[in-house]
Structure formats: structure tokens, C-alpha cells
Amino acid sequence: MAGIGMSWTDYYAKTQGRPPRPTLLEALARFGGRTGLAVDLGIGGGRDALEMLERGWRVVGFDSEPAVLALPRHPRLTVRREPFETAELPRADLVNASFSLPFCRPDAFPAFWGRIAAALNPGGRFAGQLFGPRDGWFGDPGITFLPEAEVRSLLASFDIECFDEEEDDAETPRGEMKHWHIFHVVARKR
Ligand SMILES: C[S@@+](CC[C@H](N)C(=O)[O-])C[C@H]1O[C@@H](n2cnc3c(N)ncnc32)[C@H](O)[C@@H]1O
């Protein structure tokens, strides 16, 4: 398993009941109550998907982890067990990728980002995180790290609404100290 050092199912157990990610809440606030179809990349334990469902969105969640197929059912939720590297995305108003995109293999990342940008309707939003080169996991061949300039160039056809760089030492869900270098992004496709 890339970097994280624990199974994703253990990660879901450790993060169960935690609130939705601030990047998702920011993106939802910017829709001003409008809803549509959201793609949740790396749906995991569903902390973000639940929030979107409660606000009336339809959600298509993608994740390679078999455990996601046991997520509670909801009439507006579809869960697809597919890896990012080959996933074909439906057209969407919101692509949410909380702490998940870095776990796309680096060789597959450019094409995957291309599919994300193509899937978004004009005026749709991307919300999520990318890891920078000073992250403590840098060098793990299974994880994608991008310098700030490359993250910004991914967003060339977007209006950037939030772009926060975080660099600090904090515990992983496994309880190990780690140096984090994260870009938190919310951006609207032109
Ligand atoms: C750090 S967890 C984040 C989960 C959730 N989005 C959250 O914010 O708590 C990363 C998620 O991405 C999924 N994942 C990792 N690599 C993946 C890949 N290559 N394709 C699809 N899903 C992947 C994992 O199974 C896990 O659910």
C-alpha cells in the first residue's frame, strides 16, 4: 500500500464519524444551494458523500477498495469499485477528491486529470488535495507529488477560488508523525 502504511479499511475505521472536509464545504457553499451530480473520487468511508447526499446531490463514488461496496445504500448514491488509473467519469457539476488524487499512480495521473477536467460541466467545481514535493512521503513511486507551479497549470482552464498551501508536522490517522506538504484547492471550470 502506497505511503499511508495501513490498510484503507483501517483508515476508514480511524476516520469514521469525522466531519466533511473543508474543501468540500467551501465548494458546496459556492454553489449557493444548487445541486447536481457529484463525483467523489476516493469515497472511502463516505464522510464527504454523506454531506453531499444530505444536501440533495446525486453522488457517484469511485474507489479501488472493496470495502466501499459495503457503504450504506442511498437512492442517490452509486458506488463504483474502480481504480483512478482506468476510471471513466460521468459528466459532473462537482468533482470532489479529498486526500485521494495523490494516490493515483504518477504515470497515470496526467491522463486521469484530463478525464476529471473533461468530465466537469462549465461552471462545475473541483475540490480536493494534492501533495507537494516537500511531503514526507516524497519518493514513494506509487504517489503523485506536484510542485505548486504544476498544480496551478492543471487549473489553467479553471478560476481558482481557494488555493491553500499547508506545510506542517502532524499525525497520520495511524498515529505516526509526518511532514505534510499539501495544496488544498477549490476551483471552478470556466
Ligand atoms: C486517504 S483516503 C481518503 C478517503 C476520503 N476521501 C476522506 O477524505 O476521508 C484515500 C482513498 O482513496 C482510495 N484510493 C487510493 N488509491 C486509489 C486508486 N488508485 N484508485 C481508486 N481509489 C484509490 C482509497 O481506497 C481511499 O478510500
PDB file of C-alpha atoms and ligand atoms in Angstrom:
ATOM      1  CA  MET A   1       0.000   0.000   0.000  1.00  0.00           C
ATOM      2  CA  ALA A   2       1.379   3.353  -1.023  1.00  0.00           C
ATOM      3  CA  GLY A   3       2.820   5.525   1.738  1.00  0.00           C
ATOM      4  CA  ILE A   4      -0.009   5.538   4.213  1.00  0.00           C
ATOM      5  CA  GLY A   5       1.287   2.394   5.977  1.00  0.00           C
ATOM      6  CA  MET A   6      -2.111   0.941   6.915  1.00  0.00           C
ATOM      7  CA  SER A   7      -4.971  -0.664   5.039  1.00  0.00           C
ATOM      8  CA  TRP A   8      -7.646   1.693   3.724  1.00  0.00           C
ATOM      9  CA  THR A   9     -10.246  -0.201   5.782  1.00  0.00           C
ATOM     10  CA  ASP A  10      -8.258   0.593   8.943  1.00  0.00           C
ATOM     11  CA  TYR A  11      -8.117   4.204   7.734  1.00  0.00           C
ATOM     12  CA  TYR A  12     -11.929   4.267   7.383  1.00  0.00           C
ATOM     13  CA  ALA A  13     -12.296   2.912  10.940  1.00  0.00           C
ATOM     14  CA  LYS A  14      -9.906   5.569  12.310  1.00  0.00           C
ATOM     15  CA  THR A  15     -11.637   8.410  10.484  1.00  0.00           C
ATOM     16  CA  GLN A  16     -15.239   7.211  10.989  1.00  0.00           C
ATOM     17  CA  GLY A  17     -17.603   9.932  12.087  1.00  0.00           C
ATOM     18  CA  ARG A  18     -15.216  12.768  11.208  1.00  0.00           C
ATOM     19  CA  PRO A  19     -16.844  15.808   9.593  1.00  0.00           C
ATOM     20  CA  PRO A  20     -16.744  16.552   5.861  1.00  0.00           C
ATOM     21  CA  ARG A  21     -13.571  18.151   4.529  1.00  0.00           C
ATOM     22  CA  PRO A  22     -13.378  21.963   4.488  1.00  0.00           C
ATOM     23  CA  THR A  23     -12.606  21.971   0.739  1.00  0.00           C
ATOM     24  CA  LEU A  24     -15.899  20.166   0.070  1.00  0.00           C
ATOM     25  CA  LEU A  25     -17.824  22.547   2.358  1.00  0.00           C
ATOM     26  CA  GLU A  26     -16.267  25.533   0.569  1.00  0.00           C
ATOM     27  CA  ALA A  27     -17.218  24.171  -2.856  1.00  0.00           C
ATOM     28  CA  LEU A  28     -20.778  23.389  -1.719  1.00  0.00           C
ATOM     29  CA  ALA A  29     -21.172  26.873  -0.244  1.00  0.00           C
ATOM     30  CA  ARG A  30     -20.140  28.369  -3.576  1.00  0.00           C
ATOM     31  CA  PHE A  31     -22.979  26.515  -5.331  1.00  0.00           C
ATOM     32  CA  GLY A  32     -25.324  28.557  -3.148  1.00  0.00           C
ATOM     33  CA  GLY A  33     -27.803  25.739  -2.532  1.00  0.00           C
ATOM     34  CA  ARG A  34     -27.862  24.455  -6.138  1.00  0.00           C
ATOM     35  CA  THR A  35     -27.340  20.721  -6.529  1.00  0.00           C
ATOM     36  CA  GLY A  36     -26.380  18.375  -9.349  1.00  0.00           C
ATOM     37  CA  LEU A  37     -24.221  15.328  -9.917  1.00  0.00           C
ATOM     38  CA  ALA A  38     -21.069  14.990  -7.860  1.00  0.00           C
ATOM     39  CA  VAL A  39     -18.246  12.537  -8.442  1.00  0.00           C
ATOM     40  CA  ASP A  40     -16.487  11.611  -5.196  1.00  0.00           C
ATOM     41  CA  LEU A  41     -13.036  10.258  -6.001  1.00  0.00           C
ATOM     42  CA  GLY A  42     -11.768   8.030  -3.197  1.00  0.00           C
ATOM     43  CA  ILE A  43     -15.154   7.937  -1.469  1.00  0.00           C
ATOM     44  CA  GLY A  44     -13.592   5.937   1.384  1.00  0.00           C
ATOM     45  CA  GLY A  45     -15.797   5.757   4.468  1.00  0.00           C
ATOM     46  CA  GLY A  46     -18.213   8.246   2.895  1.00  0.00           C
ATOM     47  CA  ARG A  47     -17.682  11.273   5.159  1.00  0.00           C
ATOM     48  CA  ASP A  48     -17.954  13.687   2.205  1.00  0.00           C
ATOM     49  CA  ALA A  49     -20.530  11.685   0.244  1.00  0.00           C
ATOM     50  CA  LEU A  50     -22.908  11.718   3.212  1.00  0.00           C
ATOM     51  CA  GLU A  51     -22.764  15.517   3.344  1.00  0.00           C
ATOM     52  CA  MET A  52     -23.449  15.830  -0.382  1.00  0.00           C
ATOM     53  CA  LEU A  53     -26.369  13.382  -0.154  1.00  0.00           C
ATOM     54  CA  GLU A  54     -27.836  15.246   2.805  1.00  0.00           C
ATOM     55  CA  ARG A  55     -27.731  18.437   0.727  1.00  0.00           C
ATOM     56  CA  GLY A  56     -29.603  16.796  -2.150  1.00  0.00           C
ATOM     57  CA  TRP A  57     -26.756  15.977  -4.555  1.00  0.00           C
ATOM     58  CA  ARG A  58     -26.575  12.796  -6.614  1.00  0.00           C
ATOM     59  CA  VAL A  59     -23.223  11.152  -5.924  1.00  0.00           C
ATOM     60  CA  VAL A  60     -21.149   8.688  -7.927  1.00  0.00           C
ATOM     61  CA  GLY A  61     -18.322   7.476  -5.712  1.00  0.00           C
ATOM     62  CA  PHE A  62     -15.176   5.842  -7.071  1.00  0.00           C
ATOM     63  CA  ASP A  63     -12.705   3.844  -5.036  1.00  0.00           C
ATOM     64  CA  SER A  64     -10.498   0.809  -5.648  1.00  0.00           C
ATOM     65  CA  GLU A  65     -11.016  -0.541  -2.126  1.00  0.00           C
ATOM     66  CA  PRO A  66     -13.513  -3.472  -1.987  1.00  0.00           C
ATOM     67  CA  ALA A  67     -14.881  -2.295   1.395  1.00  0.00           C
ATOM     68  CA  VAL A  68     -16.586   0.678  -0.258  1.00  0.00           C
ATOM     69  CA  LEU A  69     -19.144  -1.700  -1.747  1.00  0.00           C
ATOM     70  CA  ALA A  70     -20.441  -2.169   1.818  1.00  0.00           C
ATOM     71  CA  LEU A  71     -21.209   1.540   2.274  1.00  0.00           C
ATOM     72  CA  PRO A  72     -24.820   2.163   3.346  1.00  0.00           C
ATOM     73  CA  ARG A  73     -27.156   2.356   0.356  1.00  0.00           C
ATOM     74  CA  HIS A  74     -28.865   5.578  -0.650  1.00  0.00           C
ATOM     75  CA  PRO A  75     -31.194   6.153  -3.630  1.00  0.00           C
ATOM     76  CA  ARG A  76     -28.961   8.984  -4.932  1.00  0.00           C
ATOM     77  CA  LEU A  77     -25.643   7.167  -4.384  1.00  0.00           C
ATOM     78  CA  THR A  78     -23.833   4.917  -6.848  1.00  0.00           C
ATOM     79  CA  VAL A  79     -20.545   3.359  -5.800  1.00  0.00           C
ATOM     80  CA  ARG A  80     -18.102   2.101  -8.402  1.00  0.00           C
ATOM     81  CA  ARG A  81     -15.170  -0.009  -7.337  1.00  0.00           C
ATOM     82  CA  GLU A  82     -12.692   1.173  -9.975  1.00  0.00           C
ATOM     83  CA  PRO A  83      -9.119   2.444  -9.796  1.00  0.00           C
ATOM     84  CA  PHE A  84      -8.439   6.047 -10.773  1.00  0.00           C
ATOM     85  CA  GLU A  85      -5.925   4.825 -13.309  1.00  0.00           C
ATOM     86  CA  THR A  86      -8.672   3.466 -15.594  1.00  0.00           C
ATOM     87  CA  ALA A  87     -11.891   5.056 -14.277  1.00  0.00           C
ATOM     88  CA  GLU A  88     -14.174   6.721 -16.827  1.00  0.00           C
ATOM     89  CA  LEU A  89     -16.074   9.532 -15.144  1.00  0.00           C
ATOM     90  CA  PRO A  90     -19.654  10.669 -15.804  1.00  0.00           C
ATOM     91  CA  ARG A  91     -20.319  14.332 -16.600  1.00  0.00           C
ATOM     92  CA  ALA A  92     -20.435  16.155 -13.284  1.00  0.00           C
ATOM     93  CA  ASP A  93     -21.076  19.504 -11.641  1.00  0.00           C
ATOM     94  CA  LEU A  94     -18.639  18.763  -8.839  1.00  0.00           C
ATOM     95  CA  VAL A  95     -15.590  16.518  -8.658  1.00  0.00           C
ATOM     96  CA  ASN A  96     -14.578  16.068  -5.041  1.00  0.00           C
ATOM     97  CA  ALA A  97     -11.267  14.361  -4.333  1.00  0.00           C
ATOM     98  CA  SER A  98     -10.432  14.633  -0.642  1.00  0.00           C
ATOM     99  CA  PHE A  99      -6.924  13.336   0.065  1.00  0.00           C
ATOM    100  CA  SER A 100      -7.259  10.840  -2.750  1.00  0.00           C
ATOM    101  CA  LEU A 101      -5.751  12.145  -6.016  1.00  0.00           C
ATOM    102  CA  PRO A 102      -2.132  11.752  -4.821  1.00  0.00           C
ATOM    103  CA  PHE A 103      -2.778   8.015  -4.648  1.00  0.00           C
ATOM    104  CA  CYS A 104      -3.230   7.838  -8.418  1.00  0.00           C
ATOM    105  CA  ARG A 105      -0.045   6.336  -9.885  1.00  0.00           C
ATOM    106  CA  PRO A 106       2.193   9.107 -11.248  1.00  0.00           C
ATOM    107  CA  ASP A 107       2.361   7.602 -14.758  1.00  0.00           C
ATOM    108  CA  ALA A 108      -1.448   7.582 -14.949  1.00  0.00           C
ATOM    109  CA  PHE A 109      -2.035  10.948 -13.282  1.00  0.00           C
ATOM    110  CA  PRO A 110      -1.879  13.316 -16.314  1.00  0.00           C
ATOM    111  CA  ALA A 111      -4.494  11.314 -18.248  1.00  0.00           C
ATOM    112  CA  PHE A 112      -6.653  10.980 -15.136  1.00  0.00           C
ATOM    113  CA  TRP A 113      -6.566  14.713 -14.517  1.00  0.00           C
ATOM    114  CA  GLY A 114      -7.530  15.173 -18.185  1.00  0.00           C
ATOM    115  CA  ARG A 115     -10.594  12.972 -17.609  1.00  0.00           C
ATOM    116  CA  ILE A 116     -11.502  14.953 -14.469  1.00  0.00           C
ATOM    117  CA  ALA A 117     -11.323  18.288 -16.298  1.00  0.00           C
ATOM    118  CA  ALA A 118     -13.259  16.883 -19.273  1.00  0.00           C
ATOM    119  CA  ALA A 119     -15.975  15.437 -17.021  1.00  0.00           C
ATOM    120  CA  LEU A 120     -16.768  18.777 -15.379  1.00  0.00           C
ATOM    121  CA  ASN A 121     -19.559  20.855 -16.872  1.00  0.00           C
ATOM    122  CA  PRO A 122     -18.735  24.540 -17.452  1.00  0.00           C
ATOM    123  CA  GLY A 123     -19.244  26.268 -14.099  1.00  0.00           C
ATOM    124  CA  GLY A 124     -18.604  22.979 -12.293  1.00  0.00           C
ATOM    125  CA  ARG A 125     -16.108  22.730  -9.478  1.00  0.00           C
ATOM    126  CA  PHE A 126     -13.131  20.675  -8.415  1.00  0.00           C
ATOM    127  CA  ALA A 127     -12.409  20.357  -4.677  1.00  0.00           C
ATOM    128  CA  GLY A 128      -9.579  18.383  -3.173  1.00  0.00           C
ATOM    129  CA  GLN A 129      -5.941  17.993  -2.227  1.00  0.00           C
ATOM    130  CA  LEU A 130      -2.639  17.371  -3.968  1.00  0.00           C
ATOM    131  CA  PHE A 131       0.699  16.637  -2.330  1.00  0.00           C
ATOM    132  CA  GLY A 132       3.745  18.866  -2.828  1.00  0.00           C
ATOM    133  CA  PRO A 133       7.386  17.805  -3.188  1.00  0.00           C
ATOM    134  CA  ARG A 134       8.311  18.522   0.439  1.00  0.00           C
ATOM    135  CA  ASP A 135       5.799  15.974   1.702  1.00  0.00           C
ATOM    136  CA  GLY A 136       7.325  13.289   3.923  1.00  0.00           C
ATOM    137  CA  TRP A 137       6.175  10.518   1.585  1.00  0.00           C
ATOM    138  CA  PHE A 138       8.016  12.113  -1.360  1.00  0.00           C
ATOM    139  CA  GLY A 139       9.814   9.427  -3.322  1.00  0.00           C
ATOM    140  CA  ASP A 140       7.141   6.779  -2.907  1.00  0.00           C
ATOM    141  CA  PRO A 141       6.757   5.588  -6.511  1.00  0.00           C
ATOM    142  CA  GLY A 142       3.027   4.944  -6.079  1.00  0.00           C
ATOM    143  CA  ILE A 143       2.146   8.502  -5.043  1.00  0.00           C
ATOM    144  CA  THR A 144       1.861  11.634  -7.197  1.00  0.00           C
ATOM    145  CA  PHE A 145       3.627  14.770  -5.924  1.00  0.00           C
ATOM    146  CA  LEU A 146       3.406  18.060  -7.809  1.00  0.00           C
ATOM    147  CA  PRO A 147       5.158  21.389  -7.299  1.00  0.00           C
ATOM    148  CA  GLU A 148       2.917  24.424  -6.922  1.00  0.00           C
ATOM    149  CA  ALA A 149       3.505  25.588 -10.499  1.00  0.00           C
ATOM    150  CA  GLU A 150       2.297  22.240 -11.848  1.00  0.00           C
ATOM    151  CA  VAL A 151      -0.785  22.282  -9.647  1.00  0.00           C
ATOM    152  CA  ARG A 152      -1.577  25.762 -10.935  1.00  0.00           C
ATOM    153  CA  SER A 153      -1.033  24.666 -14.530  1.00  0.00           C
ATOM    154  CA  LEU A 154      -3.516  21.805 -14.033  1.00  0.00           C
ATOM    155  CA  LEU A 155      -6.008  24.557 -13.214  1.00  0.00           C
ATOM    156  CA  ALA A 156      -5.343  26.628 -16.357  1.00  0.00           C
ATOM    157  CA  SER A 157      -8.951  26.269 -17.535  1.00  0.00           C
ATOM    158  CA  PHE A 158     -10.343  26.953 -14.046  1.00  0.00           C
ATOM    159  CA  ASP A 159     -10.900  30.035 -11.923  1.00  0.00           C
ATOM    160  CA  ILE A 160      -9.145  29.293  -8.647  1.00  0.00           C
ATOM    161  CA  GLU A 161     -11.454  30.012  -5.711  1.00  0.00           C
ATOM    162  CA  CYS A 162      -9.240  28.660  -2.898  1.00  0.00           C
ATOM    163  CA  PHE A 163      -5.611  27.665  -3.006  1.00  0.00           C
ATOM    164  CA  ASP A 164      -4.097  26.973   0.403  1.00  0.00           C
ATOM    165  CA  GLU A 165      -0.640  25.536   0.857  1.00  0.00           C
ATOM    166  CA  GLU A 166      -0.172  23.630   4.121  1.00  0.00           C
ATOM    167  CA  GLU A 167       3.206  22.546   5.355  1.00  0.00           C
ATOM    168  CA  ASP A 168       3.439  21.179   8.870  1.00  0.00           C
ATOM    169  CA  ASP A 169       4.169  18.174  11.030  1.00  0.00           C
ATOM    170  CA  ALA A 170       1.115  16.290  12.200  1.00  0.00           C
ATOM    171  CA  GLU A 171      -0.041  12.772  12.972  1.00  0.00           C
ATOM    172  CA  THR A 172      -1.351  10.457  10.300  1.00  0.00           C
ATOM    173  CA  PRO A 173      -4.594   8.585  11.133  1.00  0.00           C
ATOM    174  CA  ARG A 174      -2.262   5.730  12.089  1.00  0.00           C
ATOM    175  CA  GLY A 175      -0.785   7.926  14.814  1.00  0.00           C
ATOM    176  CA  GLU A 176       2.647   8.468  13.242  1.00  0.00           C
ATOM    177  CA  MET A 177       4.203  11.909  12.923  1.00  0.00           C
ATOM    178  CA  LYS A 178       4.621  13.001   9.342  1.00  0.00           C
ATOM    179  CA  HIS A 179       5.704  16.107   7.446  1.00  0.00           C
ATOM    180  CA  TRP A 180       2.757  17.181   5.291  1.00  0.00           C
ATOM    181  CA  HIS A 181       3.008  19.367   2.202  1.00  0.00           C
ATOM    182  CA  ILE A 182      -0.489  19.758   0.843  1.00  0.00           C
ATOM    183  CA  PHE A 183      -2.268  22.009  -1.627  1.00  0.00           C
ATOM    184  CA  HIS A 184      -5.949  22.435  -0.746  1.00  0.00           C
ATOM    185  CA  VAL A 185      -7.847  23.503  -3.853  1.00  0.00           C
ATOM    186  CA  VAL A 186     -11.312  24.646  -4.838  1.00  0.00           C
ATOM    187  CA  ALA A 187     -11.625  25.770  -8.463  1.00  0.00           C
ATOM    188  CA  ARG A 188     -14.436  26.496 -10.929  1.00  0.00           C
ATOM    189  CA  LYS A 189     -14.236  25.355 -14.522  1.00  0.00           C
ATOM    190  CA  ARG A 190     -14.681  28.226 -16.959  1.00  0.00           C
TER     191      ARG A 190
HETATM  192  C1  LIG B   1      -6.803   8.988   2.337  1.00  0.00           C
HETATM  193  S1  LIG B   1      -8.243   8.111   1.821  1.00  0.00           S
HETATM  194  C2  LIG B   1      -9.423   9.455   1.708  1.00  0.00           C
HETATM  195  C3  LIG B   1     -10.825   8.971   1.845  1.00  0.00           C
HETATM  196  C4  LIG B   1     -11.875  10.087   1.894  1.00  0.00           C
HETATM  197  N1  LIG B   1     -11.954  10.818   0.642  1.00  0.00           N
HETATM  198  C5  LIG B   1     -11.583  11.035   3.036  1.00  0.00           C
HETATM  199  O1  LIG B   1     -11.415  12.224   2.811  1.00  0.00           O
HETATM  200  O2  LIG B   1     -11.525  10.581   4.175  1.00  0.00           O
HETATM  201  C6  LIG B   1      -7.895   7.766   0.104  1.00  0.00           C
HETATM  202  C7  LIG B   1      -8.974   6.947  -0.599  1.00  0.00           C
HETATM  203  O3  LIG B   1      -8.611   6.768  -1.963  1.00  0.00           O
HETATM  204  C8  LIG B   1      -8.741   5.403  -2.331  1.00  0.00           C
HETATM  205  N2  LIG B   1      -7.720   5.124  -3.339  1.00  0.00           N
HETATM  206  C9  LIG B   1      -6.377   5.151  -3.155  1.00  0.00           C
HETATM  207  N3  LIG B   1      -5.749   4.891  -4.306  1.00  0.00           N
HETATM  208  C10 LIG B   1      -6.725   4.709  -5.248  1.00  0.00           C
HETATM  209  C11 LIG B   1      -6.700   4.431  -6.637  1.00  0.00           C
HETATM  210  N4  LIG B   1      -5.550   4.334  -7.284  1.00  0.00           N
HETATM  211  N5  LIG B   1      -7.875   4.316  -7.286  1.00  0.00           N
HETATM  212  C12 LIG B   1      -9.062   4.463  -6.608  1.00  0.00           C
HETATM  213  N6  LIG B   1      -9.140   4.708  -5.293  1.00  0.00           N
HETATM  214  C13 LIG B   1      -7.986   4.853  -4.624  1.00  0.00           C
HETATM  215  C14 LIG B   1      -8.526   4.621  -1.045  1.00  0.00           C
HETATM  216  O4  LIG B   1      -9.132   3.342  -1.114  1.00  0.00           O
HETATM  217  C15 LIG B   1      -9.148   5.536  -0.021  1.00  0.00           C
HETATM  218  O5  LIG B   1     -10.531   5.284   0.145  1.00  0.00           O
END
